[in-house]
Amino acid sequence: MNVLLTGFEPFDKDPLNPSWEVARALDGWQPAVKDGACTVRAVQLPCVFGDAIARLEQAVAQWQPTLVICLGLAGGRTEITPERVAINVDDARIPDNAGRQPVDTAVQAGGPAAYFSTLPIKAMVLALREAGLPAAVSCSAGTYVCNHLFYGLMHRIARDGLCCRGGFLHIPYLPEQAARQLAGAPSMSLTQIVQGLTIGLDAALAHEQDLAIGGGTTH
Ligand code: PCA
């Protein structure tokens, strides 16, 4: 059994992207599961509209994962944030790494307005908080490449009848990135985010259904 964990290449002139640093740190990790073995497969995605989804599709075909967790940086956030919903909108504030800057276009022409994550986002947030790590459900993955990828993932799961569950998590800056921003930008250490991902992943594997618990949504 494989879990696909994706991270993005750096973008917006920053030399690193913590989403890839976290994913690659977990490549080959084997979370404990009830039956058989489970292995995390990390794949780096281009921060490019269209190409990110195409590379994800290749990785899904290669690894046949039962769980897909895509990661992205949300600079300025204070917590690890499982995303609740992907919307059918591309609206780029800045050009992507190929110079593409779609404005108010659909991710998927004719597709539904939105898809919900099929990860147990509340259970993941609860597990992270119980471990002492800041976490919250987010209700917007933005309208840039992260939301685009998230929508593309959920659309393919729905369209192709893939029996995997999937979703997206945004993570904060690393301290060295925050240090390059205006004073006051929040951050979390790579060690903490990696630990958070192991906890989130364990929770996702343990909970086929999400927990119906209130609170914990801040974005
Ligand atoms: N964050 C961007 C794209 C790549 C990334 O890591 C986003 O939130 O859309």
Short mmCIF file of N, CA, C and O and ligand atoms in Angstrom, two decimals, residues 7-11 17-19 47 71-75 141-148 168 170, ligand 1:
data_model
loop_
_atom_site.label_atom_id
_atom_site.label_comp_id
_atom_site.label_asym_id
_atom_site.label_seq_id
_atom_site.Cartn_x
_atom_site.Cartn_y
_atom_site.Cartn_z
N GLY A 7 5.12 17.60 -2.88
CA GLY A 7 5.51 18.94 -2.48
C GLY A 7 5.86 19.71 -3.74
O GLY A 7 6.13 19.11 -4.79
N PHE A 8 5.84 21.03 -3.62
CA PHE A 8 6.12 21.87 -4.80
C PHE A 8 7.58 22.31 -4.83
O PHE A 8 8.22 22.51 -3.79
N GLU A 9 8.06 22.54 -6.05
CA GLU A 9 9.35 23.20 -6.23
C GLU A 9 9.22 24.65 -5.72
O GLU A 9 8.11 25.16 -5.56
N PRO A 10 10.37 25.32 -5.47
CA PRO A 10 10.31 26.72 -5.03
C PRO A 10 9.61 27.60 -6.07
O PRO A 10 9.58 27.28 -7.26
N PHE A 11 9.04 28.69 -5.61
CA PHE A 11 8.38 29.64 -6.52
C PHE A 11 8.51 31.04 -5.92
O PHE A 11 9.00 31.20 -4.79
N ASN A 17 11.17 25.59 -0.99
CA ASN A 17 9.75 25.45 -0.68
C ASN A 17 9.62 24.36 0.38
O ASN A 17 9.95 23.20 0.13
N PRO A 18 9.17 24.73 1.59
CA PRO A 18 9.11 23.74 2.67
C PRO A 18 8.22 22.54 2.34
O PRO A 18 8.41 21.46 2.90
N SER A 19 7.26 22.73 1.42
CA SER A 19 6.38 21.60 1.10
C SER A 19 7.19 20.45 0.51
O SER A 19 6.93 19.28 0.81
N CYS A 47 5.74 24.10 -9.98
CA CYS A 47 4.77 25.13 -9.62
C CYS A 47 4.29 25.81 -10.90
O CYS A 47 4.62 26.97 -11.18
N LEU A 71 1.00 18.80 -0.56
CA LEU A 71 1.43 19.87 0.35
C LEU A 71 1.79 21.12 -0.43
O LEU A 71 2.30 21.04 -1.55
N GLY A 72 1.57 22.28 0.21
CA GLY A 72 1.99 23.53 -0.39
C GLY A 72 2.30 24.54 0.70
O GLY A 72 1.85 24.39 1.84
N LEU A 73 3.06 25.53 0.34
CA LEU A 73 3.39 26.61 1.27
C LEU A 73 2.29 27.66 1.26
O LEU A 73 1.84 28.08 0.19
N ALA A 74 1.87 28.09 2.44
CA ALA A 74 1.02 29.28 2.55
C ALA A 74 1.75 30.25 3.49
O ALA A 74 1.57 30.19 4.71
N GLY A 75 2.63 31.06 2.92
CA GLY A 75 3.41 32.00 3.71
C GLY A 75 2.49 32.93 4.48
O GLY A 75 1.55 33.49 3.90
N ALA A 141 -8.05 27.26 -0.12
CA ALA A 141 -6.69 26.92 -0.57
C ALA A 141 -6.18 27.98 -1.54
O ALA A 141 -5.18 27.79 -2.21
N GLY A 142 -6.91 29.12 -1.63
CA GLY A 142 -6.50 30.20 -2.53
C GLY A 142 -6.98 29.93 -3.95
O GLY A 142 -7.89 29.11 -4.18
N THR A 143 -6.36 30.63 -4.90
CA THR A 143 -6.74 30.46 -6.31
C THR A 143 -5.49 30.33 -7.19
O THR A 143 -5.53 30.60 -8.38
N TYR A 144 -4.39 29.94 -6.55
CA TYR A 144 -3.12 29.83 -7.28
C TYR A 144 -2.85 28.34 -7.57
O TYR A 144 -3.79 27.54 -7.66
N VAL A 145 -1.59 27.95 -7.71
CA VAL A 145 -1.29 26.59 -8.18
C VAL A 145 -1.72 25.52 -7.17
O VAL A 145 -2.07 24.40 -7.55
N CYS A 146 -1.71 25.85 -5.88
CA CYS A 146 -2.10 24.84 -4.88
C CYS A 146 -3.56 24.45 -5.03
O CYS A 146 -3.90 23.27 -5.07
N ASN A 147 -4.44 25.44 -5.08
CA ASN A 147 -5.87 25.13 -5.27
C ASN A 147 -6.08 24.42 -6.61
O ASN A 147 -6.88 23.48 -6.71
N HIS A 148 -5.35 24.86 -7.63
CA HIS A 148 -5.43 24.25 -8.96
C HIS A 148 -5.11 22.76 -8.89
O HIS A 148 -5.84 21.91 -9.42
N PHE A 168 -5.42 18.15 0.49
CA PHE A 168 -4.32 19.12 0.43
C PHE A 168 -4.10 19.74 1.81
O PHE A 168 -5.05 20.04 2.53
N HIS A 170 -1.87 22.98 3.57
CA HIS A 170 -0.93 24.11 3.49
C HIS A 170 -0.09 24.14 4.77
O HIS A 170 -0.59 23.83 5.85
N1 PCA B 1 2.19 27.38 -2.60
C1 PCA B 1 1.48 28.03 -3.67
C2 PCA B 1 1.86 27.28 -4.92
C3 PCA B 1 3.02 26.43 -4.56
C4 PCA B 1 3.08 26.49 -3.08
O1 PCA B 1 3.85 25.83 -2.37
C5 PCA B 1 -0.01 28.15 -3.41
O2 PCA B 1 -0.43 28.22 -2.24
O3 PCA B 1 -0.79 28.18 -4.36
#
